């Protein structure tokens, strides 16, 4: 199998679709050496590289049955629509332990995408030893503009990676990854509309960050250009795109039953397209098992 990669789009709690797909892939032993995630896709990426099937589901869905981490209450208490301290500190370090050791020893290239608020450009970040910096990067990648606070990584203020590069297929190709599996959280044909309300708020809140305002202004344009590129690559068999086949949920969905249905859709759809995906990747399960056995 030539160098292959996994590219994971964000989308808030829509990321449970991606979690379902990846959980099935992990159960089959399908681990790719290059992973790049954005926002909720970054959270999925690290759980994939740490080889923890079910962890994203547990954080996103199962915990909601005990208490919500998303919504107005969180916004009032933590100044963020999502309770980021809970997601990126309490969960990984206490309640739902993240396997840092497996992640750091995986040998995989795992890139987490954030937006540099000073330049307005995508920051493609990696971490192979520091637990604190890894979770800070995940937090920055997932911090939505206006409704979340900026997160400093290496002293630089950052926000959600989707502002600058929602689906970093160009980055993967630039890095020499020839076989890419792209998991989207929107249906085929989706195009993003300009976020006029967010832009108005951004101009007020981020007056000191003109490049960030520019990134927000042109986000829809660059997102739609990326969708056109993906559709072209897909039509020529140069990329495998996995996307929801049912109506998508909102990115702040907090009803466990709705999230579970969307997660299950991802899991079952992964079953349906697994052989096709494995064939595209030229993935050999016996060869993969040998590598996994030797690594352990």
Short mmCIF file of C-alpha atoms in Angstrom, two decimals:
data_model
loop_
_atom_site.label_atom_id
_atom_site.label_comp_id
_atom_site.label_asym_id
_atom_site.label_seq_id
_atom_site.Cartn_x
_atom_site.Cartn_y
_atom_site.Cartn_z
CA UNK A 1 0.00 0.00 0.00
CA UNK A 2 1.47 3.34 -1.06
CA UNK A 3 1.46 6.17 1.45
CA UNK A 4 -2.15 6.66 2.51
CA UNK A 5 -3.92 9.23 4.61
CA UNK A 6 -7.14 10.03 6.41
CA UNK A 7 -8.56 13.57 6.21
CA UNK A 8 -11.27 14.39 8.75
CA UNK A 9 -13.63 17.35 8.46
CA UNK A 10 -15.10 19.06 11.53
CA UNK A 11 -18.69 20.02 12.16
CA UNK A 12 -19.28 20.11 15.91
CA UNK A 13 -21.39 17.21 17.12
CA UNK A 14 -21.88 16.12 13.48
CA UNK A 15 -18.47 14.55 14.08
CA UNK A 16 -20.25 11.51 15.55
CA UNK A 17 -20.73 10.36 11.95
CA UNK A 18 -16.96 10.30 11.53
CA UNK A 19 -16.61 8.54 14.88
CA UNK A 20 -18.93 5.78 13.66
CA UNK A 21 -16.93 5.32 10.46
CA UNK A 22 -13.60 5.25 12.28
CA UNK A 23 -14.83 2.88 14.98
CA UNK A 24 -15.70 0.32 12.32
CA UNK A 25 -12.37 0.89 10.55
CA UNK A 26 -10.50 0.40 13.83
CA UNK A 27 -12.38 -2.80 14.56
CA UNK A 28 -11.17 -4.09 11.19
CA UNK A 29 -7.59 -3.03 11.95
CA UNK A 30 -7.51 -0.34 9.28
CA UNK A 31 -4.98 2.22 10.51
CA UNK A 32 -3.39 4.65 8.06
CA UNK A 33 0.04 6.23 8.62
CA UNK A 34 -1.05 9.81 7.92
CA UNK A 35 -4.02 11.52 9.59
CA UNK A 36 -5.05 15.16 9.44
CA UNK A 37 -8.08 16.46 11.33
CA UNK A 38 -9.86 19.77 11.70
CA UNK A 39 -11.97 20.87 14.69
CA UNK A 40 -14.19 17.90 15.66
CA UNK A 41 -12.15 16.00 13.09
CA UNK A 42 -9.05 16.69 15.19
CA UNK A 43 -10.74 15.05 18.18
CA UNK A 44 -11.60 12.06 16.02
CA UNK A 45 -8.05 12.00 14.66
CA UNK A 46 -6.32 11.69 18.03
CA UNK A 47 -8.71 8.95 19.20
CA UNK A 48 -8.02 7.09 15.95
CA UNK A 49 -4.24 7.37 16.31
CA UNK A 50 -4.43 6.35 19.99
CA UNK A 51 -6.45 3.32 18.85
CA UNK A 52 -9.40 3.88 21.15
CA UNK A 53 -12.57 2.79 19.35
CA UNK A 54 -15.65 4.06 21.14
CA UNK A 55 -13.90 6.90 22.97
CA UNK A 56 -15.26 9.72 20.79
CA UNK A 57 -18.74 8.25 21.07
CA UNK A 58 -18.37 8.05 24.83
CA UNK A 59 -17.28 11.70 25.07
CA UNK A 60 -19.84 13.02 22.61
CA UNK A 61 -22.93 10.89 23.19
CA UNK A 62 -22.76 8.74 26.31
CA UNK A 63 -21.81 11.60 28.61
CA UNK A 64 -24.83 13.63 27.49
CA UNK A 65 -27.05 11.18 29.34
CA UNK A 66 -25.37 12.31 32.56
CA UNK A 67 -25.21 16.03 31.77
CA UNK A 68 -24.84 18.38 28.83
CA UNK A 69 -21.53 19.98 27.81
CA UNK A 70 -23.03 22.06 24.99
CA UNK A 71 -25.52 24.92 24.96
CA UNK A 72 -26.50 28.15 26.68
CA UNK A 73 -25.52 26.95 30.17
CA UNK A 74 -21.99 26.24 29.01
CA UNK A 75 -21.85 29.60 27.21
CA UNK A 76 -22.81 31.45 30.39
CA UNK A 77 -20.53 29.48 32.71
CA UNK A 78 -17.44 29.05 30.50
CA UNK A 79 -17.84 31.75 27.79
CA UNK A 80 -17.96 28.99 25.19
CA UNK A 81 -20.89 27.14 23.62
CA UNK A 82 -19.01 23.93 24.39
CA UNK A 83 -17.49 23.24 27.82
CA UNK A 84 -13.89 23.13 26.63
CA UNK A 85 -12.36 22.47 30.06
CA UNK A 86 -14.50 19.37 30.36
CA UNK A 87 -13.74 18.14 26.82
CA UNK A 88 -10.00 18.79 26.78
CA UNK A 89 -8.99 18.38 30.43
CA UNK A 90 -11.48 16.50 32.59
CA UNK A 91 -12.38 13.92 29.93
CA UNK A 92 -8.88 12.96 28.69
CA UNK A 93 -7.10 13.23 32.02
CA UNK A 94 -9.72 11.84 34.41
CA UNK A 95 -13.19 10.77 33.32
CA UNK A 96 -12.55 9.18 29.91
CA UNK A 97 -8.75 8.65 29.85
CA UNK A 98 -6.93 9.32 26.61
CA UNK A 99 -4.15 6.85 25.82
CA UNK A 100 -1.26 9.29 25.44
CA UNK A 101 1.35 6.52 25.45
CA UNK A 102 -0.16 4.72 22.45
CA UNK A 103 -0.67 8.02 20.64
CA UNK A 104 2.93 9.17 21.08
CA UNK A 105 4.40 5.76 20.17
CA UNK A 106 2.11 5.12 17.19
CA UNK A 107 4.59 6.18 14.53
CA UNK A 108 1.78 7.84 12.61
CA UNK A 109 1.87 11.40 11.33
CA UNK A 110 -1.07 13.13 13.00
CA UNK A 111 -1.65 16.74 11.98
CA UNK A 112 -4.20 18.91 13.77
CA UNK A 113 -5.33 22.04 11.95
CA UNK A 114 -5.98 25.35 13.70
CA UNK A 115 -6.23 28.93 12.42
CA UNK A 116 -3.50 31.39 13.36
CA UNK A 117 -5.41 34.51 14.42
CA UNK A 118 -2.47 36.78 13.57
CA UNK A 119 -1.99 35.61 9.99
CA UNK A 120 -5.45 34.21 9.27
CA UNK A 121 -3.76 31.15 7.80
CA UNK A 122 -3.97 27.47 8.66
CA UNK A 123 -1.52 26.17 11.24
CA UNK A 124 -0.76 22.47 10.73
CA UNK A 125 0.38 21.32 14.15
CA UNK A 126 1.84 18.09 15.51
CA UNK A 127 2.92 16.95 18.97
CA UNK A 128 4.83 13.80 19.96
CA UNK A 129 5.58 14.16 23.66
CA UNK A 130 3.70 16.88 25.58
CA UNK A 131 0.26 15.94 26.87
CA UNK A 132 -0.61 19.53 27.69
CA UNK A 133 0.38 20.91 24.28
CA UNK A 134 -1.47 18.12 22.46
CA UNK A 135 -4.73 18.94 24.21
CA UNK A 136 -4.14 22.68 23.76
CA UNK A 137 -3.82 22.10 20.00
CA UNK A 138 -7.03 20.02 19.95
CA UNK A 139 -8.77 22.75 21.90
CA UNK A 140 -7.54 25.48 19.55
CA UNK A 141 -8.58 23.48 16.50
CA UNK A 142 -12.10 23.14 17.94
CA UNK A 143 -12.64 26.70 19.22
CA UNK A 144 -15.35 28.27 17.10
CA UNK A 145 -15.11 32.02 16.45
CA UNK A 146 -17.32 34.41 18.43
CA UNK A 147 -18.70 31.68 20.74
CA UNK A 148 -15.32 30.40 22.00
CA UNK A 149 -12.24 32.03 23.42
CA UNK A 150 -8.95 32.08 21.54
CA UNK A 151 -6.44 29.45 22.64
CA UNK A 152 -2.73 30.18 22.73
CA UNK A 153 -0.41 27.54 21.29
CA UNK A 154 3.29 28.39 21.49
CA UNK A 155 2.20 31.90 22.47
CA UNK A 156 0.12 32.42 19.33
CA UNK A 157 -3.66 32.99 19.58
CA UNK A 158 -5.57 30.40 17.57
CA UNK A 159 -9.12 29.41 16.71
CA UNK A 160 -11.01 26.71 14.83
CA UNK A 161 -9.04 25.21 11.97
CA UNK A 162 -12.08 25.22 9.71
CA UNK A 163 -11.79 28.98 9.27
CA UNK A 164 -8.63 28.61 7.22
CA UNK A 165 -8.76 25.05 5.89
CA UNK A 166 -11.89 23.00 6.54
CA UNK A 167 -10.79 19.95 4.53
CA UNK A 168 -6.99 19.97 4.07
CA UNK A 169 -6.74 17.78 0.97
CA UNK A 170 -4.17 20.16 -0.55
CA UNK A 171 -1.95 19.79 2.52
CA UNK A 172 -2.06 16.00 2.27
CA UNK A 173 -1.22 16.06 -1.43
CA UNK A 174 1.61 18.54 -0.78
CA UNK A 175 2.96 16.12 1.85
CA UNK A 176 3.15 13.39 -0.78
CA UNK A 177 0.15 11.36 0.36
CA UNK A 178 -1.08 9.61 -2.77
CA UNK A 179 -4.08 7.70 -1.42
CA UNK A 180 -6.50 9.79 0.62
CA UNK A 181 -9.71 8.84 2.40
CA UNK A 182 -11.71 11.99 3.15
CA UNK A 183 -14.52 11.78 5.71
CA UNK A 184 -16.97 14.67 5.42
CA UNK A 185 -19.86 15.53 7.73
CA UNK A 186 -22.08 17.08 5.05
CA UNK A 187 -23.98 15.42 2.23
CA UNK A 188 -22.87 15.32 -1.39
CA UNK A 189 -23.30 18.62 -3.20
CA UNK A 190 -23.30 20.78 -0.07
CA UNK A 191 -21.99 24.31 -0.47
CA UNK A 192 -21.38 26.76 2.34
CA UNK A 193 -23.08 30.16 2.42
CA UNK A 194 -21.26 33.25 3.75
CA UNK A 195 -21.70 33.53 7.53
CA UNK A 196 -22.83 37.16 7.58
CA UNK A 197 -23.82 37.25 11.27
CA UNK A 198 -20.53 35.71 12.34
CA UNK A 199 -18.63 38.19 10.17
CA UNK A 200 -20.48 41.14 11.70
CA UNK A 201 -19.65 39.92 15.21
CA UNK A 202 -16.07 39.16 14.21
CA UNK A 203 -15.52 42.71 12.98
CA UNK A 204 -16.52 43.94 16.43
CA UNK A 205 -14.73 41.32 18.52
CA UNK A 206 -11.55 40.87 16.49
CA UNK A 207 -10.73 44.42 15.39
CA UNK A 208 -7.10 43.76 16.36
CA UNK A 209 -6.97 40.69 14.09
CA UNK A 210 -7.68 41.91 10.52
CA UNK A 211 -6.30 38.72 8.95
CA UNK A 212 -8.64 36.61 11.05
CA UNK A 213 -11.60 38.72 9.90
CA UNK A 214 -10.45 38.16 6.32
CA UNK A 215 -10.32 34.39 6.87
CA UNK A 216 -13.88 34.43 8.23
CA UNK A 217 -15.06 36.58 5.31
CA UNK A 218 -13.68 34.24 2.66
CA UNK A 219 -14.23 30.94 4.45
CA UNK A 220 -17.27 29.92 2.39
CA UNK A 221 -15.50 30.76 -0.88
CA UNK A 222 -12.47 28.59 -0.11
CA UNK A 223 -14.60 25.80 1.35
CA UNK A 224 -16.67 25.60 -1.82
CA UNK A 225 -13.52 25.61 -3.97
CA UNK A 226 -12.24 22.68 -1.92
CA UNK A 227 -15.52 20.81 -2.47
CA UNK A 228 -15.14 21.36 -6.22
CA UNK A 229 -11.60 19.98 -6.07
CA UNK A 230 -12.68 16.95 -4.05
CA UNK A 231 -15.53 16.17 -6.43
CA UNK A 232 -13.15 16.37 -9.37
CA UNK A 233 -10.58 14.10 -7.70
CA UNK A 234 -13.33 11.68 -6.67
CA UNK A 235 -14.75 11.50 -10.20
CA UNK A 236 -11.29 10.50 -11.49
CA UNK A 237 -10.74 7.90 -8.76
CA UNK A 238 -7.94 9.85 -7.08
CA UNK A 239 -9.61 10.10 -3.66
CA UNK A 240 -12.16 8.14 -1.64
CA UNK A 241 -14.81 10.40 -0.12
CA UNK A 242 -17.08 9.17 2.68
CA UNK A 243 -20.04 11.38 3.51
CA UNK A 244 -23.45 11.02 5.23
CA UNK A 245 -26.19 9.43 3.15
CA UNK A 246 -29.03 10.71 5.35
CA UNK A 247 -30.05 14.25 6.38
CA UNK A 248 -27.33 15.72 8.58
CA UNK A 249 -27.82 16.98 12.13
CA UNK A 250 -26.98 20.45 13.41
CA UNK A 251 -23.47 21.07 14.72
CA UNK A 252 -24.75 21.76 18.26
CA UNK A 253 -27.15 18.81 18.46
CA UNK A 254 -27.44 17.68 22.10
CA UNK A 255 -30.13 14.98 22.00
CA UNK A 256 -28.45 11.61 22.66
CA UNK A 257 -30.97 9.69 20.55
CA UNK A 258 -30.37 11.92 17.51
CA UNK A 259 -26.60 11.74 17.92
CA UNK A 260 -26.75 7.96 18.35
CA UNK A 261 -28.71 7.58 15.11
CA UNK A 262 -26.14 9.68 13.23
CA UNK A 263 -23.25 7.73 14.81
CA UNK A 264 -24.90 4.42 13.89
CA UNK A 265 -25.34 5.64 10.34
CA UNK A 266 -21.60 6.28 10.10
CA UNK A 267 -20.80 2.85 11.54
CA UNK A 268 -23.20 0.96 9.26
CA UNK A 269 -22.20 2.95 6.19
CA UNK A 270 -18.56 2.13 6.90
CA UNK A 271 -19.52 -1.55 6.78
CA UNK A 272 -21.16 -1.05 3.41
CA UNK A 273 -18.20 0.68 1.78
CA UNK A 274 -15.36 -1.05 3.63
CA UNK A 275 -14.34 -3.47 0.88
CA UNK A 276 -14.44 -0.69 -1.72
CA UNK A 277 -12.33 1.56 0.52
CA UNK A 278 -9.84 -1.22 1.29
CA UNK A 279 -9.54 -1.96 -2.44
CA UNK A 280 -8.89 1.70 -3.21
CA UNK A 281 -6.18 1.78 -0.55
CA UNK A 282 -4.78 -1.61 -1.67
CA UNK A 283 -4.96 -2.50 2.00
CA UNK A 284 -4.06 -6.06 2.97
CA UNK A 285 -5.51 -7.09 6.36
CA UNK A 286 -2.94 -9.88 6.77
CA UNK A 287 -0.07 -7.48 6.17
CA UNK A 288 -1.63 -4.99 8.58
CA UNK A 289 -1.98 -7.68 11.24
CA UNK A 290 1.69 -8.58 10.90
CA UNK A 291 2.69 -4.93 11.37
CA UNK A 292 0.41 -4.57 14.39
CA UNK A 293 1.80 -7.74 15.95
CA UNK A 294 5.41 -6.69 15.42
CA UNK A 295 4.67 -3.21 16.80
CA UNK A 296 3.18 -4.65 19.99
#
